[in-house]
mmCIF file of C-alpha atoms in Angstrom:
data_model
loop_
_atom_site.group_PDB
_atom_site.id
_atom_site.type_symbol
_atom_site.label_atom_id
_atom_site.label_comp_id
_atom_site.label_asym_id
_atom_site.label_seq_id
_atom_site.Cartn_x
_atom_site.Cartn_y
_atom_site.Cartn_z
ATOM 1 C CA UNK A 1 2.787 11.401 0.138
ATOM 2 C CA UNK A 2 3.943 15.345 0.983
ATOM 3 C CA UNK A 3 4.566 17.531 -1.195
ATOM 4 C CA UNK A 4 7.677 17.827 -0.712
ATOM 5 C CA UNK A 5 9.343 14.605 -1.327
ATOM 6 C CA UNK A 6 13.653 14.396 -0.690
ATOM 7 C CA UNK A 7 15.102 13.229 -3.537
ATOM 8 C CA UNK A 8 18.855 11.884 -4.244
ATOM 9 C CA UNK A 9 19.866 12.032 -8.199
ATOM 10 C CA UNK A 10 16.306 11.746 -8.993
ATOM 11 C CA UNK A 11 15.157 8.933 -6.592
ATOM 12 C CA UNK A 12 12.583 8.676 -3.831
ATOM 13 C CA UNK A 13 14.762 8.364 -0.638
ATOM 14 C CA UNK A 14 12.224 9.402 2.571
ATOM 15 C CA UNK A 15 8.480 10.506 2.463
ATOM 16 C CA UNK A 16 7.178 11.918 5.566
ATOM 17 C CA UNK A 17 4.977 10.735 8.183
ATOM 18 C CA UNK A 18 2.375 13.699 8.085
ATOM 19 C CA UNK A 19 0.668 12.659 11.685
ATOM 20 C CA UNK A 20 3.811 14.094 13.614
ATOM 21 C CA UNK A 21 4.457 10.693 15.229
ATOM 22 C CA UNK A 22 7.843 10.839 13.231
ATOM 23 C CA UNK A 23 7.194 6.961 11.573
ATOM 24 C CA UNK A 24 8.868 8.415 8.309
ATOM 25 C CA UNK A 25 9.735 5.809 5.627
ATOM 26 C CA UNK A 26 12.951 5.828 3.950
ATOM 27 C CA UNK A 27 14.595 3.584 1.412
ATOM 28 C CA UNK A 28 18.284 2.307 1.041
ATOM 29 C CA UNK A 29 20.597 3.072 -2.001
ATOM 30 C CA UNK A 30 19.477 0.558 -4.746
ATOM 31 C CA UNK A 31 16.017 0.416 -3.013
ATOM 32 C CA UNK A 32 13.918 3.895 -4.326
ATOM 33 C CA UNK A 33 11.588 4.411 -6.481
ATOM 34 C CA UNK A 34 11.887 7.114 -8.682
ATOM 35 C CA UNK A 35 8.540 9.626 -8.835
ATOM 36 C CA UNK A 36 5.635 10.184 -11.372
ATOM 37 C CA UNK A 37 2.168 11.701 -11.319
ATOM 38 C CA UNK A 38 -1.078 10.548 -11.091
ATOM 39 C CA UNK A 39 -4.071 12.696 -12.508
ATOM 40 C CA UNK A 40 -1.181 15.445 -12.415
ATOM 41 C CA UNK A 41 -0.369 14.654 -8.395
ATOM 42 C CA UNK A 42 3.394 13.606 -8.006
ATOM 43 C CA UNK A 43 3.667 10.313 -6.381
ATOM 44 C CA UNK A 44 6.130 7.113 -6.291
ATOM 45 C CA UNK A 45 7.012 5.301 -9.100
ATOM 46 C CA UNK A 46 8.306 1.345 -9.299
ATOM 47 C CA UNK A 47 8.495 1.186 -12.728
ATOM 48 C CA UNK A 48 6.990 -1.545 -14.948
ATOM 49 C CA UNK A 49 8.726 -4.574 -14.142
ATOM 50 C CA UNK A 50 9.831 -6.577 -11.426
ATOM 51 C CA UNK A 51 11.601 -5.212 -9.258
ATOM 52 C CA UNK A 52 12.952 -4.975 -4.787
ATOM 53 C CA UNK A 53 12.211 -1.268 -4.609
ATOM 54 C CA UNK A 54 10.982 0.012 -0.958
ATOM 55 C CA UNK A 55 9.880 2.359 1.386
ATOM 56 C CA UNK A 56 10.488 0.897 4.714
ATOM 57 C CA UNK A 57 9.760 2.832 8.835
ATOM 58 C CA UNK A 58 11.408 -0.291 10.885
ATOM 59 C CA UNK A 59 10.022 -0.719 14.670
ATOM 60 C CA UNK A 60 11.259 -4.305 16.079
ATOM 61 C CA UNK A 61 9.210 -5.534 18.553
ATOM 62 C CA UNK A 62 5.778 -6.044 16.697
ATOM 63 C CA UNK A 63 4.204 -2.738 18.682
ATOM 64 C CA UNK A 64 2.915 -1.396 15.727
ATOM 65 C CA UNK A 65 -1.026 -1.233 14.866
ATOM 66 C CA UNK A 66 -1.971 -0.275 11.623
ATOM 67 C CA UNK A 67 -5.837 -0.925 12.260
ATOM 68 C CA UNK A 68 -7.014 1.017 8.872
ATOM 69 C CA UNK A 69 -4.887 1.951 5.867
ATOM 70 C CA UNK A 70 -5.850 3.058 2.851
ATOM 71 C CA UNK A 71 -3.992 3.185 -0.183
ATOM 72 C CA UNK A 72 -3.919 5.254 -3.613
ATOM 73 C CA UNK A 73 -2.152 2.991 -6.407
ATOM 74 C CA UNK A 74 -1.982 2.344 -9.922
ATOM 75 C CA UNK A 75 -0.594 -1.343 -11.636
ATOM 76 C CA UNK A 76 1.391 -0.424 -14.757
ATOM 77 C CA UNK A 77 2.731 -3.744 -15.617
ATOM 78 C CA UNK A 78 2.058 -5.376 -18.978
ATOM 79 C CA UNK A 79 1.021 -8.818 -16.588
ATOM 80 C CA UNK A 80 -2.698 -9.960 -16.653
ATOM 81 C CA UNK A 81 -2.020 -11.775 -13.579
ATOM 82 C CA UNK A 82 0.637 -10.889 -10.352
ATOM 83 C CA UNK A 83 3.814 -12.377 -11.306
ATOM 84 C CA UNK A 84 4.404 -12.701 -7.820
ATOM 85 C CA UNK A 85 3.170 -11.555 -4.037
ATOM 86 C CA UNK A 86 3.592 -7.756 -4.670
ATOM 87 C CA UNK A 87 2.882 -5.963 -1.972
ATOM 88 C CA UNK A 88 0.898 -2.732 -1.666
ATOM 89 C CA UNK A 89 1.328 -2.360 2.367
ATOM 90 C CA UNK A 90 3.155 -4.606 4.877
ATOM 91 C CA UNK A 91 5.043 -4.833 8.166
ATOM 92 C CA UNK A 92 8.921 -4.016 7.683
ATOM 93 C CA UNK A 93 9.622 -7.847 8.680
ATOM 94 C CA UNK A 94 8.131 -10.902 8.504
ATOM 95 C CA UNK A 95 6.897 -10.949 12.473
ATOM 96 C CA UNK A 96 3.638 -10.012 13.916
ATOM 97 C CA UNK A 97 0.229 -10.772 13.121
ATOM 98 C CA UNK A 98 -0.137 -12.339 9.849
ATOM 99 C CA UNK A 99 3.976 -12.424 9.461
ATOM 100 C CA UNK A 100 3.133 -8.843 8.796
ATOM 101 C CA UNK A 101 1.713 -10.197 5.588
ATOM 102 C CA UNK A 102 -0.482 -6.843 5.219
ATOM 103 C CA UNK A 103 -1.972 -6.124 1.918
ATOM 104 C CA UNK A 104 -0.662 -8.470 -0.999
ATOM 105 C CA UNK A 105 -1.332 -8.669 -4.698
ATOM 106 C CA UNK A 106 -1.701 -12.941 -5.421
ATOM 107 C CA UNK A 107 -1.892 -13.997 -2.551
ATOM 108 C CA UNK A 108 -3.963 -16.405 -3.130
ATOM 109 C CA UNK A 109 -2.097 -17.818 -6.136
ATOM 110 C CA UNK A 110 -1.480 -17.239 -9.489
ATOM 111 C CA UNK A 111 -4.201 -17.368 -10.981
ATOM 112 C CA UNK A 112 -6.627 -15.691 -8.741
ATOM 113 C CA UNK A 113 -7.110 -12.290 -10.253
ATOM 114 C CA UNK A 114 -7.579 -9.600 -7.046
ATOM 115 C CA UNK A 115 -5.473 -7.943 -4.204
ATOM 116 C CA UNK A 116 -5.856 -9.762 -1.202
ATOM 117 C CA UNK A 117 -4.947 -9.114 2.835
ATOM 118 C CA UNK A 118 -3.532 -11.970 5.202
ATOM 119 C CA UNK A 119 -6.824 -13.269 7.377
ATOM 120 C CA UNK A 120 -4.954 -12.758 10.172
ATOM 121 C CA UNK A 121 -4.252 -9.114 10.015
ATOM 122 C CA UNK A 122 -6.678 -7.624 7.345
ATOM 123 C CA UNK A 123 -10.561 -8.617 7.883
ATOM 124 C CA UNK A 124 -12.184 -6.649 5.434
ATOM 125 C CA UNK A 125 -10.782 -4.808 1.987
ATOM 126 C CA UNK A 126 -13.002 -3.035 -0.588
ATOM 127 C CA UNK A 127 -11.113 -2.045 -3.907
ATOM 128 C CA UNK A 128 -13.242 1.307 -5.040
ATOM 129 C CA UNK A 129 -15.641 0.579 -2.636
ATOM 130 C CA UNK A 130 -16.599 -3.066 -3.511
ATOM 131 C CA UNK A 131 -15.288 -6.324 -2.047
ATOM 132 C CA UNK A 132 -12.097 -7.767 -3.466
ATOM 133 C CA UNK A 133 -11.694 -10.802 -5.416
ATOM 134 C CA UNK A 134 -12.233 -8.911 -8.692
ATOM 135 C CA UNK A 135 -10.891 -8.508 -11.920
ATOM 136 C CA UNK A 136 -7.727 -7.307 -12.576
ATOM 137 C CA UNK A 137 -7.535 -4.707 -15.127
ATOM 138 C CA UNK A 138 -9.586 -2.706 -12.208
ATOM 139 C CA UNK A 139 -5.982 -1.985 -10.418
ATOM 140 C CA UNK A 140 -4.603 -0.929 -14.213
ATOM 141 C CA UNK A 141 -6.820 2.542 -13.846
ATOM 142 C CA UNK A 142 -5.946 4.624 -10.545
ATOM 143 C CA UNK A 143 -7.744 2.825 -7.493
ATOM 144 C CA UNK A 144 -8.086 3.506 -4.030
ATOM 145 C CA UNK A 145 -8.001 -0.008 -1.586
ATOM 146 C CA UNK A 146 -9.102 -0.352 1.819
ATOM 147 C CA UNK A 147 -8.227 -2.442 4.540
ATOM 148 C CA UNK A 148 -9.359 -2.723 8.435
ATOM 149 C CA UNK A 149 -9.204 -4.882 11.345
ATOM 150 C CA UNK A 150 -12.187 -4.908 13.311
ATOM 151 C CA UNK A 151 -11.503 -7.700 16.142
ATOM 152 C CA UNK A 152 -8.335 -7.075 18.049
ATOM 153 C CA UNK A 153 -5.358 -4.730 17.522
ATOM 154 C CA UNK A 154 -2.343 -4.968 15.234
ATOM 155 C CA UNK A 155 1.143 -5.899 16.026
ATOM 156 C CA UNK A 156 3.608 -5.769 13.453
ATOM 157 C CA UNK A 157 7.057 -4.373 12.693
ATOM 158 C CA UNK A 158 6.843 -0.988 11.142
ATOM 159 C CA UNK A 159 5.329 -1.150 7.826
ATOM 160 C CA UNK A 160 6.302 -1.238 3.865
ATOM 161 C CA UNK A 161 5.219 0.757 1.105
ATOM 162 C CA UNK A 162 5.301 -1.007 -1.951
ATOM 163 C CA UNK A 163 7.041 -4.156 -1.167
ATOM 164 C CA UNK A 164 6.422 -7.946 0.469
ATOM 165 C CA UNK A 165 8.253 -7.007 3.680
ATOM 166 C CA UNK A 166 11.857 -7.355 3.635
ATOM 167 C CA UNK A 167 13.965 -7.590 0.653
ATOM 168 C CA UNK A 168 15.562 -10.345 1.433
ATOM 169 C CA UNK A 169 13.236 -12.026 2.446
ATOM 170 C CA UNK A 170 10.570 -11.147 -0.367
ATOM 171 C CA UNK A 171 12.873 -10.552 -3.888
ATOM 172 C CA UNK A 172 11.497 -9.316 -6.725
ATOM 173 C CA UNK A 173 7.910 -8.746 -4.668
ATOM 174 C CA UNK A 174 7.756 -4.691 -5.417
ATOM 175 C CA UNK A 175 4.496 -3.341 -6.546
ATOM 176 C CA UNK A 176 5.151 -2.464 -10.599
ATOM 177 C CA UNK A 177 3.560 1.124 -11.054
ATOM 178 C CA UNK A 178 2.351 3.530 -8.464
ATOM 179 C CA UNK A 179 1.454 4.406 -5.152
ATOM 180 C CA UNK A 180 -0.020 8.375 -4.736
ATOM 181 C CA UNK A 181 -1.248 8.122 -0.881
ATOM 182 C CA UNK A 182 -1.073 5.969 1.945
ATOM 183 C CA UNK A 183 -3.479 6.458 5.019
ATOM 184 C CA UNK A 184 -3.224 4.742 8.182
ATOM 185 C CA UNK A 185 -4.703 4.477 11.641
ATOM 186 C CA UNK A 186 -4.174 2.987 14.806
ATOM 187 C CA UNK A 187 -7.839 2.380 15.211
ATOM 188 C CA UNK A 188 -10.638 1.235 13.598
ATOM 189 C CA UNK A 189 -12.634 3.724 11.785
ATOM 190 C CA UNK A 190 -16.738 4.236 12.233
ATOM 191 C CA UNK A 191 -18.628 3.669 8.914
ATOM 192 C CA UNK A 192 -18.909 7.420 8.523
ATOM 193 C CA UNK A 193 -14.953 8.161 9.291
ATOM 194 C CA UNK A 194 -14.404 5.431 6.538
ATOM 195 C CA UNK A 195 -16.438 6.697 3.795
ATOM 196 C CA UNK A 196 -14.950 10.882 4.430
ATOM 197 C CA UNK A 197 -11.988 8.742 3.988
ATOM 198 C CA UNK A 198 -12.683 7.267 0.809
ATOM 199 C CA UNK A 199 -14.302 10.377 -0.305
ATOM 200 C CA UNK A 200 -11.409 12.463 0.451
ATOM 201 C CA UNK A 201 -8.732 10.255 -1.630
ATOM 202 C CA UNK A 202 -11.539 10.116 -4.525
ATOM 203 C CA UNK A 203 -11.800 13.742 -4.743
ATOM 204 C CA UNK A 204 -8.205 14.875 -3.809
ATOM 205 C CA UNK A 205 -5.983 12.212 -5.004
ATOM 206 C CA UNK A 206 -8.217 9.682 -7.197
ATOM 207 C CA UNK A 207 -9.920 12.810 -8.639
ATOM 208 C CA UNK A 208 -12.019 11.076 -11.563
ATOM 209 C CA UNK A 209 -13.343 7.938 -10.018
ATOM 210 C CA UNK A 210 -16.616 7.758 -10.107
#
C-alpha cells in the first residue's frame, strides 16, 4: 500500500495503484478497513472477527490478468481453522476464470488447515517460500504468499483485497487481520524476477522473516 493512504473519520477508503495504470481500489461506506502497522509499516486492518470489509477496482468484462500477485498479510483471529472462505485476493465479481475465485483461505473445507487458490486461476502458491497446504498458525506471524499462473492468461473482473469477491455475494468472507502489500502482474514472472520479489517484501515489508 502507499504511503499515503486517504482516510475518511479514520477508515481506509482508496489505496493507490502505484504502476500508473490508474486500477486504484476503493471501498464503500460500511465497507473499510480501518489501518494498523506491521513491523512498524502502516497497512490495512479488518479487525479480528468476521466481518464484509473491502477494497474493490471493478472492470466488467473479465479483461483483467492478474498472472502473479503477491501478498503481505497477517491472520489475527482467535480461529484455529477459517471460519469461512476469506479471501486474501480475488476478482471484484464472481465471473472469469475460476469465478474469479483468486486466492482463498478454506477453500478446501473446514478443516483443511492452509490458504488455497482456485485450480483454475492460481497454479502454483508458496506461503514463505514453501508449498501450501500447511499449518495454520504459519499465517498468525506476518507472511508473504505467492501465487502465479503459468499456462494461459487471466480474465477476471477487477480484483479484491481482502474479501471473497462481492459482498453480496460472499458475506461475512473478509480476511480477519492484515494485509501490508499487494503485488501484481500481468505476466508471469522468471524464477529470478520471482525470488527479487519475494526478497524485496521480506526485507522491506516482512522485515524479520527469515
Amino acid at each position: 500500500f502507499p504511503v499515503t493512504i486517504p482516510l475518511e473519520s479514520g477508515f481506509i477508503s482508496q489505496v493507490n495503484d502505484l504502476s500508473g495504470n490508474g486500477y486504484n481500489a476503493t471501498a464503500s461506506s460500511g465497507s473499510r478497513p480501518t489501518t494498523s502497522t506491521m513491523n512498524g509499516l502502516t497497512c490495512a486492518n479488518w479487525g479480528t472477527a468476521a466481518n464484509n470489509l473491502r477494497l474493490a477496482y471493478s472492470s466488467s468484462g473479465n479483461n483483467r490478468n492478474w498472472r502473479e500477485v503477491a501478498v503481505v498479510a497477517a491472520w489475527d483471529g482467535v480461529q484455529t481453522s477459517f471460519p469461512s472462505y476469506n479471501g486474501l485476493f480475488t476478482g471484484s465479481a464472481q465471473a472469469g476464470t475460476g469465478g474469479g475465485i483468486g486466492l482463498i483461505g478454506g477453500l478446501s473445507g473446514a478443516n483443511w488447515y492452509g490458504i488455497n487458490g482456485d485450480d483454475s486461476w492460481t497454479e502454483s502458491v508458496l506461503l514463505n517460500n514453501v508449498s501450501t497446504n500447511t499449518a495454520f498458525n504459519t499465517i498468525k506471524s506476518p507472511f508473504v504468499v505467492q501465487f502465479w499462473r503459468s499456462s494461459s492468461a487471466v480474465a477476471v473482473d477487477g480484483y479484491t483485497i481482502g474479501q471473497d469477491r462481492q459482498i453480496t455475494f460472499a458475506g461475512n468472507r473478509g480476511w480477519i487481520g492484515r494485509i501490508c502489500e499487494v503485488v501484481a502482474y500481468n505476466a508471469e514472472l522468471s524464477s529470478g524476477d520471482r525470488t527479487l520479489l519475494r526478497n524485496y517484501l521480506a526485507l522491506e515489508v516482512y522485515r524479520d522473516w527469515e
